[in-house]
């Protein structure tokens, strides 16, 4: 029976208790032998804390824990270094002084090992004294490992305390420059990379390995690792879902794969979702259900760009790599949080295509955006989508019409904001239906949105196993006019030889009631 390390971030515990461990130690060896000060950005629950724990045990010289792993043959010395590990998780930094208290707690613990430091000295200087004392006492340079370095800033994003916490961290991290003679290796991990004018400006710039091709598989699970380590649980899932191994592998890939962290485009699976699927023997949205980070919700509340203008586009790296604390431009945070990822690279322009990594993230993120935009609960959106899909699968168009009308009528008028002009009403209508249609298209059907054909552009086509729906929408027009457009422009022509039932639907919406006004269909 395989043991899956769900929620276990201790390398030592995983190894001693024989949990499954995907061997990343060859990359760890390469990292520590080619770098001095490094920074790694990865989404939450992607294995950053386990990486920090692995490095901690390596630098503490615990050779026995690495028996049978790649690094056992690579490392010859196994020197024991003083290790200073900080984890900013577990504390909420929304009160003034909380960050300083946390740092002082760590300093107090280290002083028990390496001796007291001047109490009246700045925090950074006290830390520098500790590093020097550790070096003098052990004869080995110190190792500093800081997990979730950015949490104290993310907790107070867009509040007056943001600058206070940033300055505190900046002063503390500046130690790495003045204490360089006493340092062997430094790693900072986090979700975001703040721009160089903020947190990192007080010391020599760390080597950012977040998009380095040599280390793009340092966290997460590759296709090769999946097939090597997890053949047994994949077979169990295939048996449960009554499909072939190949079909199950394809399903897992669509649901959890799709992350890329460099121009090498090596596919990476979300380890948290994948391991949860194996231990539960069920495919579900595990990563997304752990919750949307508060800092991302804050950013999206300020965002005036529509989602359909952000996804599926090429960007220069500077557009999404560094977060510059601009709440009106959320792209870097959305990317670094794992809701968008690299999907392609154009070497000629040096630009990257960003889009959703997989079905789990796409569905969850769209549900979150829709509920926020429409001022309704995520569960209400999710439940309506689920019911709507069942109706469309069965060809129950009248019931779907009634359901859509009721859902739109239930949306609070607060969500319509300042929809007063004709142009604003049309834009609100278009974006509302963009979100709804995208969500419908994430549930075992094929969505063709704004599909260009020879004689025009179809508003929406939804393809199911037994039905093909061709929608044309009008705002303050008429349903018959919409249906007539489908016929005159022959939107159904590409499907005339298709065995599925084709249903043409013309819908008219009212800008006054913001719901379905007229509905006409033809089969």
Coordinates of C-alpha atoms in Angstrom, one line a residue:
X1 CA 0.0 0.0 0.0
X2 CA 1.5 3.3 -1.1
X3 CA 1.6 6.1 1.5
X4 CA 1.0 9.6 0.2
X5 CA 2.5 12.6 2.1
X6 CA -0.6 14.8 2.1
X7 CA 0.1 17.9 4.2
X8 CA 3.5 16.6 5.2
X9 CA 6.3 19.1 4.6
X10 CA 9.0 17.4 6.6
X11 CA 11.6 15.6 4.4
X12 CA 12.8 13.6 7.5
X13 CA 9.2 12.4 8.3
X14 CA 8.6 11.4 4.7
X15 CA 11.8 9.4 4.6
X16 CA 11.6 7.7 8.0
X17 CA 7.9 6.8 7.6
X18 CA 8.3 5.5 4.1
X19 CA 6.0 7.9 2.3
X20 CA 6.2 8.3 -1.4
X21 CA 9.0 10.7 -2.3
X22 CA 9.7 11.9 -5.9
X23 CA 13.5 12.2 -6.0
X24 CA 14.5 15.9 -6.6
X25 CA 17.9 15.6 -4.9
X26 CA 20.0 15.7 -8.1
X27 CA 18.5 19.1 -8.8
X28 CA 19.1 20.1 -5.1
X29 CA 22.8 19.1 -5.5
X30 CA 23.1 21.2 -8.7
X31 CA 21.4 24.2 -7.1
X32 CA 23.6 24.4 -4.0
X33 CA 26.8 23.9 -6.1
X34 CA 26.0 26.6 -8.6
X35 CA 24.3 29.3 -6.4
X36 CA 24.9 31.3 -3.3
X37 CA 21.7 33.4 -2.9
X38 CA 18.6 32.2 -4.7
X39 CA 14.9 33.0 -5.0
X40 CA 12.2 30.6 -6.1
X41 CA 8.6 31.5 -6.8
X42 CA 6.0 28.8 -7.1
X43 CA 2.2 28.7 -6.5
X44 CA 0.9 27.6 -3.0
X45 CA 0.9 23.9 -2.2
X46 CA 3.4 23.2 -4.9
X47 CA 6.2 21.7 -2.6
X48 CA 8.2 24.8 -1.7
X49 CA 8.2 23.9 2.0
X50 CA 9.3 20.3 1.3
X51 CA 12.2 21.7 -0.8
X52 CA 13.2 23.9 2.1
X53 CA 13.1 20.9 4.5
X54 CA 15.1 18.8 2.0
X55 CA 17.8 21.5 1.9
X56 CA 17.8 21.8 5.7
X57 CA 18.5 18.1 6.2
X58 CA 21.1 18.1 3.5
X59 CA 23.1 21.0 5.1
X60 CA 22.7 19.4 8.5
X61 CA 24.6 16.4 7.0
X62 CA 21.9 13.8 7.6
X63 CA 23.3 11.4 5.0
X64 CA 21.2 8.5 6.2
X65 CA 18.0 10.2 5.1
X66 CA 19.2 10.4 1.5
X67 CA 20.1 6.7 1.2
X68 CA 19.0 5.4 -2.2
X69 CA 18.5 8.9 -3.6
X70 CA 20.4 10.5 -6.5
X71 CA 22.4 12.8 -4.2
X72 CA 23.9 9.9 -2.3
X73 CA 26.2 9.3 -5.2
X74 CA 26.9 12.9 -5.9
X75 CA 27.8 14.3 -2.5
X76 CA 31.1 13.1 -1.1
X77 CA 31.6 15.3 2.0
X78 CA 28.3 15.8 3.8
X79 CA 29.6 18.8 5.8
X80 CA 27.4 20.0 8.7
X81 CA 26.5 23.7 8.5
X82 CA 24.7 25.9 10.9
X83 CA 21.2 26.2 9.4
X84 CA 18.9 29.2 10.1
X85 CA 15.4 28.3 8.9
X86 CA 12.5 30.7 9.0
X87 CA 8.9 30.0 8.0
X88 CA 6.6 32.9 7.8
X89 CA 3.5 30.7 7.5
X90 CA 1.3 30.1 10.5
X91 CA 1.1 33.8 11.5
X92 CA -1.2 36.5 10.2
X93 CA 0.7 39.8 9.9
X94 CA -2.3 42.2 10.0
X95 CA -1.4 44.0 13.2
X96 CA 1.5 46.4 13.6
X97 CA 4.5 44.9 15.3
X98 CA 3.5 41.3 14.5
X99 CA 6.2 40.8 11.9
X100 CA 8.9 42.2 14.2
X101 CA 7.7 39.9 17.0
X102 CA 8.0 36.9 14.7
X103 CA 11.6 37.8 13.6
X104 CA 12.6 38.4 17.2
X105 CA 11.2 35.0 18.2
X106 CA 13.5 33.3 15.7
X107 CA 16.4 35.4 16.9
X108 CA 15.7 34.4 20.5
X109 CA 15.7 30.7 19.5
X110 CA 19.0 31.1 17.6
X111 CA 20.6 32.9 20.5
X112 CA 20.0 29.9 22.7
X113 CA 22.4 28.0 20.4
X114 CA 24.9 30.6 19.3
X115 CA 24.9 33.2 22.1
X116 CA 23.3 36.6 22.9
X117 CA 23.4 39.6 20.6
X118 CA 23.1 43.3 21.4
X119 CA 19.5 43.9 22.4
X120 CA 19.5 47.5 21.3
X121 CA 20.9 46.8 17.9
X122 CA 18.6 46.8 14.8
X123 CA 17.1 43.4 14.0
X124 CA 19.3 43.0 10.9
X125 CA 22.5 43.6 12.8
X126 CA 21.5 41.1 15.5
X127 CA 20.9 38.5 12.8
X128 CA 24.3 39.4 11.2
X129 CA 25.9 38.9 14.7
X130 CA 24.3 35.5 14.9
X131 CA 25.6 34.4 11.5
X132 CA 29.1 35.5 12.5
X133 CA 29.0 33.7 15.8
X134 CA 27.7 30.6 14.2
X135 CA 30.6 30.7 11.7
X136 CA 33.2 31.3 14.4
X137 CA 31.8 28.5 16.6
X138 CA 31.4 25.8 14.0
X139 CA 34.0 26.7 11.4
X140 CA 31.4 26.4 8.7
X141 CA 29.5 29.1 6.9
X142 CA 25.8 29.4 7.7
X143 CA 22.8 28.4 5.6
X144 CA 19.7 30.6 5.6
X145 CA 16.4 29.1 4.4
X146 CA 13.3 31.4 4.4
X147 CA 10.0 29.9 3.4
X148 CA 7.1 32.1 2.2
X149 CA 9.3 35.2 2.5
X150 CA 6.5 37.4 1.1
X151 CA 3.5 36.4 3.3
X152 CA 4.0 39.4 5.7
X153 CA 3.4 41.6 2.7
X154 CA 0.6 39.6 1.1
X155 CA -1.3 39.6 4.3
X156 CA -1.6 43.4 4.3
X157 CA -1.7 44.1 0.6
X158 CA -3.3 47.4 -0.3
X159 CA -3.3 48.6 3.4
X160 CA -1.1 51.2 5.2
X161 CA 0.8 48.3 6.9
X162 CA 2.0 47.0 3.5
X163 CA 4.9 49.6 3.4
X164 CA 5.7 49.0 7.1
X165 CA 6.1 45.3 6.6
X166 CA 8.0 45.7 3.4
X167 CA 10.5 48.0 5.0
X168 CA 10.9 45.7 8.0
X169 CA 11.7 42.8 5.6
X170 CA 14.0 44.9 3.5
X171 CA 16.1 45.8 6.5
X172 CA 16.2 42.2 7.7
X173 CA 17.1 40.8 4.3
X174 CA 19.8 43.4 3.8
X175 CA 21.8 41.3 6.3
X176 CA 22.7 38.9 3.4
X177 CA 24.9 41.6 1.9
X178 CA 26.9 42.6 5.0
X179 CA 27.2 39.0 6.2
X180 CA 28.3 37.5 2.9
X181 CA 31.6 36.3 4.5
X182 CA 29.6 34.1 6.9
X183 CA 27.1 32.6 4.4
X184 CA 27.3 29.4 2.4
X185 CA 23.9 29.3 0.8
X186 CA 20.6 31.3 1.0
X187 CA 17.2 30.4 -0.4
X188 CA 14.0 32.5 -0.3
X189 CA 10.8 30.9 -1.5
X190 CA 7.4 32.6 -2.0
X191 CA 4.5 33.0 -4.3
X192 CA 5.5 36.5 -5.6
X193 CA 8.6 38.1 -6.8
X194 CA 8.4 41.7 -5.7
X195 CA 10.2 44.2 -7.9
X196 CA 13.8 45.1 -7.3
X197 CA 13.0 48.5 -5.9
X198 CA 11.3 47.0 -2.8
X199 CA 12.2 43.9 -0.7
X200 CA 15.4 42.8 -2.5
X201 CA 17.0 46.2 -2.9
X202 CA 18.9 46.1 0.4
X203 CA 21.2 43.2 -0.7
X204 CA 22.9 41.7 -3.7
X205 CA 20.2 40.5 -6.0
X206 CA 19.4 36.8 -5.5
X207 CA 19.6 34.4 -8.4
X208 CA 16.0 34.0 -9.5
X209 CA 15.6 30.4 -10.6
X210 CA 11.8 30.7 -10.9
X211 CA 12.0 30.5 -14.7
X212 CA 15.3 28.8 -15.1
X213 CA 15.0 25.8 -17.4
X214 CA 17.6 23.9 -15.3
X215 CA 15.3 24.0 -12.2
X216 CA 11.8 24.2 -13.7
X217 CA 11.0 20.7 -12.3
X218 CA 12.4 21.4 -8.8
X219 CA 8.8 21.4 -7.5
X220 CA 5.8 19.5 -8.9
X221 CA 5.6 16.2 -10.8
X222 CA 6.6 15.6 -14.4
X223 CA 5.0 13.1 -16.7
X224 CA 7.9 10.8 -16.4
X225 CA 7.8 10.9 -12.6
X226 CA 4.1 10.3 -12.7
X227 CA 4.4 7.2 -14.8
X228 CA 7.4 5.9 -12.8
X229 CA 6.0 6.4 -9.3
X230 CA 2.2 6.2 -9.6
X231 CA 1.3 3.4 -11.9
X232 CA -0.6 1.6 -9.1
X233 CA -3.0 4.5 -8.2
X234 CA -3.6 5.4 -11.8
X235 CA -4.7 1.8 -12.4
X236 CA -7.0 2.0 -9.4
X237 CA -8.6 5.2 -10.8
X238 CA -9.0 3.6 -14.2
X239 CA -10.8 0.7 -12.6
X240 CA -13.1 3.0 -10.6
X241 CA -14.0 5.1 -13.6
X242 CA -14.3 2.1 -15.9
X243 CA -11.9 3.4 -18.5
X244 CA -8.5 2.3 -19.9
X245 CA -5.2 3.3 -18.5
X246 CA -4.6 5.6 -21.4
X247 CA -7.9 7.3 -21.0
X248 CA -7.2 7.8 -17.3
X249 CA -3.8 9.2 -17.9
X250 CA -5.3 11.7 -20.4
X251 CA -8.0 12.7 -17.9
X252 CA -5.4 13.3 -15.2
X253 CA -3.3 15.4 -17.6
X254 CA -6.3 17.6 -18.5
X255 CA -7.2 18.0 -14.9
X256 CA -3.9 18.5 -13.1
X257 CA -1.1 19.0 -15.6
X258 CA -0.3 22.0 -17.8
X259 CA 2.0 24.1 -15.6
X260 CA 5.2 25.4 -17.3
X261 CA 7.9 27.4 -15.6
X262 CA 10.3 28.2 -18.4
X263 CA 10.7 28.4 -22.1
X264 CA 11.6 24.7 -22.1
X265 CA 7.9 24.0 -21.7
X266 CA 8.3 20.9 -19.5
X267 CA 4.8 20.0 -18.3
X268 CA 4.4 20.0 -14.5
X269 CA 1.5 18.4 -12.5
X270 CA 0.1 20.1 -9.4
X271 CA 1.4 17.7 -6.7
X272 CA -1.3 18.6 -4.1
X273 CA -4.2 17.8 -6.4
X274 CA -2.5 14.7 -7.9
X275 CA -1.7 13.1 -4.5
X276 CA -5.2 13.9 -3.2
X277 CA -6.7 12.2 -6.2
X278 CA -4.7 9.1 -5.6
X279 CA -5.3 8.9 -1.8
X280 CA -9.1 9.5 -2.3
X281 CA -9.3 7.5 -5.5
X282 CA -11.3 10.3 -7.0
X283 CA -10.8 13.1 -9.5
X284 CA -11.8 16.4 -7.9
X285 CA -10.8 20.1 -7.7
X286 CA -8.5 19.7 -4.7
X287 CA -6.1 22.6 -5.1
X288 CA -8.8 25.1 -5.9
X289 CA -11.0 24.0 -3.0
X290 CA -8.3 24.9 -0.5
X291 CA -9.4 28.5 -1.0
X292 CA -8.5 31.6 -3.0
X293 CA -5.8 33.6 -1.3
X294 CA -7.0 36.8 0.3
X295 CA -4.4 38.9 -1.5
X296 CA -5.7 37.8 -4.8
X297 CA -9.3 38.6 -3.9
X298 CA -8.1 42.1 -2.9
X299 CA -6.4 42.5 -6.3
X300 CA -9.3 41.3 -8.3
X301 CA -11.7 43.7 -6.5
X302 CA -9.6 46.5 -7.8
X303 CA -9.2 45.1 -11.3
X304 CA -10.8 46.9 -14.1
X305 CA -9.5 44.6 -16.8
X306 CA -11.9 41.9 -18.0
X307 CA -10.6 38.3 -17.8
X308 CA -11.1 37.7 -21.5
X309 CA -8.6 40.4 -22.1
X310 CA -5.9 38.8 -19.9
X311 CA -5.9 35.1 -21.0
X312 CA -4.7 33.5 -24.2
X313 CA -2.3 36.4 -25.0
X314 CA 1.5 36.7 -25.4
X315 CA 3.4 38.9 -22.9
X316 CA 7.0 40.0 -22.5
X317 CA 8.4 38.6 -19.2
X318 CA 8.6 42.0 -17.5
X319 CA 4.8 42.1 -17.7
X320 CA 4.2 39.1 -15.4
X321 CA 7.5 38.2 -13.7
X322 CA 7.8 41.0 -11.1
X323 CA 5.0 42.2 -9.0
X324 CA 5.2 46.0 -8.6
X325 CA 2.4 46.4 -6.0
X326 CA 0.0 47.9 -8.5
X327 CA -3.4 46.7 -7.6
X328 CA -4.8 47.9 -11.0
X329 CA -2.6 45.4 -12.8
X330 CA -3.1 42.0 -11.4
X331 CA -1.5 39.9 -14.1
X332 CA 1.8 39.2 -12.3
X333 CA -0.1 38.0 -9.2
X334 CA -2.5 35.9 -11.1
X335 CA 0.4 34.2 -12.9
X336 CA 2.6 33.8 -9.8
X337 CA -0.4 32.4 -7.8
X338 CA -0.8 29.6 -10.3
X339 CA -4.0 30.6 -11.9
X340 CA -2.3 31.3 -15.2
X341 CA 0.8 29.6 -16.6
X342 CA 3.1 29.6 -19.6
X343 CA 1.6 27.8 -22.5
X344 CA 4.0 28.7 -25.3
X345 CA 7.1 30.7 -26.0
X346 CA 8.0 32.8 -29.1
X347 CA 11.8 32.9 -29.3
X348 CA 11.7 35.6 -32.0
X349 CA 9.8 38.1 -29.8
X350 CA 10.9 36.6 -26.5
X351 CA 7.2 36.6 -25.4
X352 CA 5.3 34.0 -23.5
X353 CA 1.7 32.9 -24.0
X354 CA -0.2 32.8 -20.7
X355 CA -3.4 30.9 -20.1
X356 CA -5.1 28.6 -17.6
X357 CA -2.9 25.5 -16.8
X358 CA -5.6 22.9 -16.6
X359 CA -9.4 22.2 -16.2
X360 CA -9.3 22.3 -12.4
X361 CA -7.9 25.8 -12.3
X362 CA -9.9 27.1 -15.2
X363 CA -13.2 26.0 -13.8
X364 CA -12.4 27.2 -10.3
X365 CA -11.0 30.6 -11.3
X366 CA -13.9 31.3 -13.7
X367 CA -16.4 30.4 -10.9
X368 CA -14.6 32.8 -8.5
X369 CA -14.6 35.6 -11.1
X370 CA -18.2 35.1 -12.0
X371 CA -19.4 35.1 -8.4
X372 CA -17.4 38.2 -7.7
X373 CA -18.5 40.0 -10.8
X374 CA -22.2 39.0 -10.4
X375 CA -22.2 39.5 -6.7
X376 CA -23.4 36.0 -5.9
X377 CA -21.9 33.0 -4.0
X378 CA -19.5 30.7 -5.7
X379 CA -21.6 27.7 -4.6
X380 CA -24.7 29.2 -6.3
X381 CA -22.8 29.7 -9.5
X382 CA -21.4 26.2 -9.4
X383 CA -24.7 24.6 -8.7
X384 CA -26.5 26.5 -11.5
X385 CA -23.8 25.5 -13.9
X386 CA -24.1 21.9 -12.9
X387 CA -27.9 21.9 -13.3
X388 CA -27.6 23.8 -16.7
X389 CA -25.2 21.2 -18.1
X390 CA -27.6 18.4 -17.2
X391 CA -30.4 20.1 -19.0
X392 CA -28.3 20.8 -22.1
X393 CA -27.0 17.2 -22.2
X394 CA -30.6 16.0 -22.4
X395 CA -31.8 18.6 -24.9
X396 CA -34.1 20.2 -22.4
X397 CA -33.9 23.7 -23.9
X398 CA -37.1 25.1 -22.4
X399 CA -36.1 24.1 -19.0
X400 CA -32.6 25.6 -19.6
X401 CA -34.3 28.8 -20.8
X402 CA -36.3 29.0 -17.6
X403 CA -33.2 28.2 -15.5
X404 CA -31.1 30.9 -17.2
X405 CA -33.9 33.5 -16.8
X406 CA -34.2 32.7 -13.1
X407 CA -30.5 32.8 -12.6
X408 CA -30.0 36.1 -14.2
X409 CA -33.0 37.5 -12.4
X410 CA -31.5 36.4 -9.1
X411 CA -28.4 38.5 -9.6
X412 CA -28.2 41.5 -7.3
X413 CA -28.7 44.8 -9.1
X414 CA -25.5 45.9 -7.2
X415 CA -23.6 43.7 -9.7
X416 CA -24.8 45.9 -12.6
X417 CA -22.9 48.8 -11.0
X418 CA -23.0 51.9 -13.1
X419 CA -24.6 50.2 -16.1
X420 CA -26.5 53.3 -17.3
X421 CA -25.4 53.9 -20.8
X422 CA -26.2 51.7 -23.8
X423 CA -22.5 51.0 -24.3
X424 CA -22.0 50.1 -20.6
X425 CA -25.1 47.8 -20.7
X426 CA -23.8 46.0 -23.8
X427 CA -20.3 45.6 -22.3
X428 CA -21.8 44.3 -19.0
X429 CA -24.0 41.9 -20.9
X430 CA -21.1 40.6 -23.1
X431 CA -18.9 40.0 -20.1
X432 CA -21.6 38.3 -18.1
X433 CA -22.2 35.9 -20.9
X434 CA -18.6 35.4 -21.6
X435 CA -18.2 34.1 -18.0
X436 CA -21.3 32.0 -18.1
X437 CA -20.4 30.4 -21.4
X438 CA -16.9 29.7 -20.4
X439 CA -18.1 27.9 -17.3
X440 CA -20.6 25.9 -19.4
X441 CA -17.7 25.0 -21.7
X442 CA -15.7 23.5 -18.8
X443 CA -18.1 20.7 -18.2
X444 CA -17.7 17.8 -20.6
X445 CA -18.7 19.8 -23.7
X446 CA -16.9 21.8 -26.3
X447 CA -17.4 25.5 -26.4
X448 CA -16.8 27.6 -29.5
X449 CA -17.1 31.2 -28.4
X450 CA -17.2 34.0 -31.0
X451 CA -16.4 31.4 -33.7
X452 CA -15.6 32.9 -37.1
X453 CA -17.2 31.3 -40.1
X454 CA -17.3 32.2 -43.8
X455 CA -20.4 34.4 -43.5
X456 CA -20.0 35.8 -40.0
X457 CA -19.1 35.2 -36.4
X458 CA -21.3 32.9 -34.2
X459 CA -21.9 34.1 -30.7
X460 CA -21.7 30.6 -29.2
X461 CA -21.6 27.0 -30.1
X462 CA -21.9 24.3 -27.4
X463 CA -21.2 20.7 -28.6
X464 CA -22.4 17.8 -26.4
X465 CA -22.4 14.1 -27.1
X466 CA -25.9 14.1 -28.6
X467 CA -26.6 17.8 -29.2
X468 CA -25.1 20.8 -30.9
X469 CA -26.4 24.2 -29.7
X470 CA -25.9 27.3 -31.9
X471 CA -26.7 30.5 -30.0
X472 CA -27.1 34.0 -31.3
X473 CA -27.7 36.7 -28.7
X474 CA -29.2 40.1 -29.0
X475 CA -29.5 43.0 -26.5
X476 CA -32.7 45.0 -26.8
X477 CA -33.4 43.4 -30.2
X478 CA -35.6 40.4 -31.0
X479 CA -35.2 36.6 -30.7
X480 CA -36.6 36.1 -34.2
X481 CA -33.9 38.5 -35.5
X482 CA -31.2 36.4 -33.8
X483 CA -32.6 33.1 -35.2
X484 CA -32.9 34.6 -38.7
X485 CA -29.2 35.6 -38.5
X486 CA -28.3 32.0 -37.7
X487 CA -30.2 30.8 -40.8
X488 CA -29.2 33.5 -43.3
X489 CA -25.5 33.2 -42.4
X490 CA -25.7 29.4 -42.4
X491 CA -24.0 29.0 -39.0
X492 CA -25.1 25.3 -38.9
X493 CA -23.6 24.4 -42.2
X494 CA -20.3 22.9 -40.8
X495 CA -22.5 20.4 -38.9
X496 CA -25.0 19.3 -41.6
X497 CA -23.4 15.8 -41.9
X498 CA -23.1 15.5 -38.1
X499 CA -25.3 12.8 -36.6
X500 CA -26.0 14.9 -33.5
X501 CA -29.2 16.9 -33.2
X502 CA -28.6 20.6 -34.1
X503 CA -30.6 23.1 -32.1
X504 CA -30.5 26.8 -33.3
X505 CA -31.5 29.3 -30.6
X506 CA -32.1 33.0 -30.8
X507 CA -32.1 34.9 -27.5
X508 CA -32.9 38.5 -26.8
X509 CA -32.0 40.1 -23.5
X510 CA -33.3 43.3 -21.9
X511 CA -30.9 45.9 -20.7
X512 CA -33.6 47.0 -18.3
X513 CA -34.3 43.7 -16.6
X514 CA -30.9 42.2 -17.4
X515 CA -32.5 38.8 -18.1
X516 CA -34.0 36.8 -21.0
X517 CA -36.7 38.8 -22.8
X518 CA -37.4 36.5 -25.8
X519 CA -36.3 33.0 -26.8
X520 CA -36.9 31.2 -30.1
X521 CA -35.4 28.0 -31.3
X522 CA -35.5 25.6 -34.3
X523 CA -34.3 22.0 -34.7

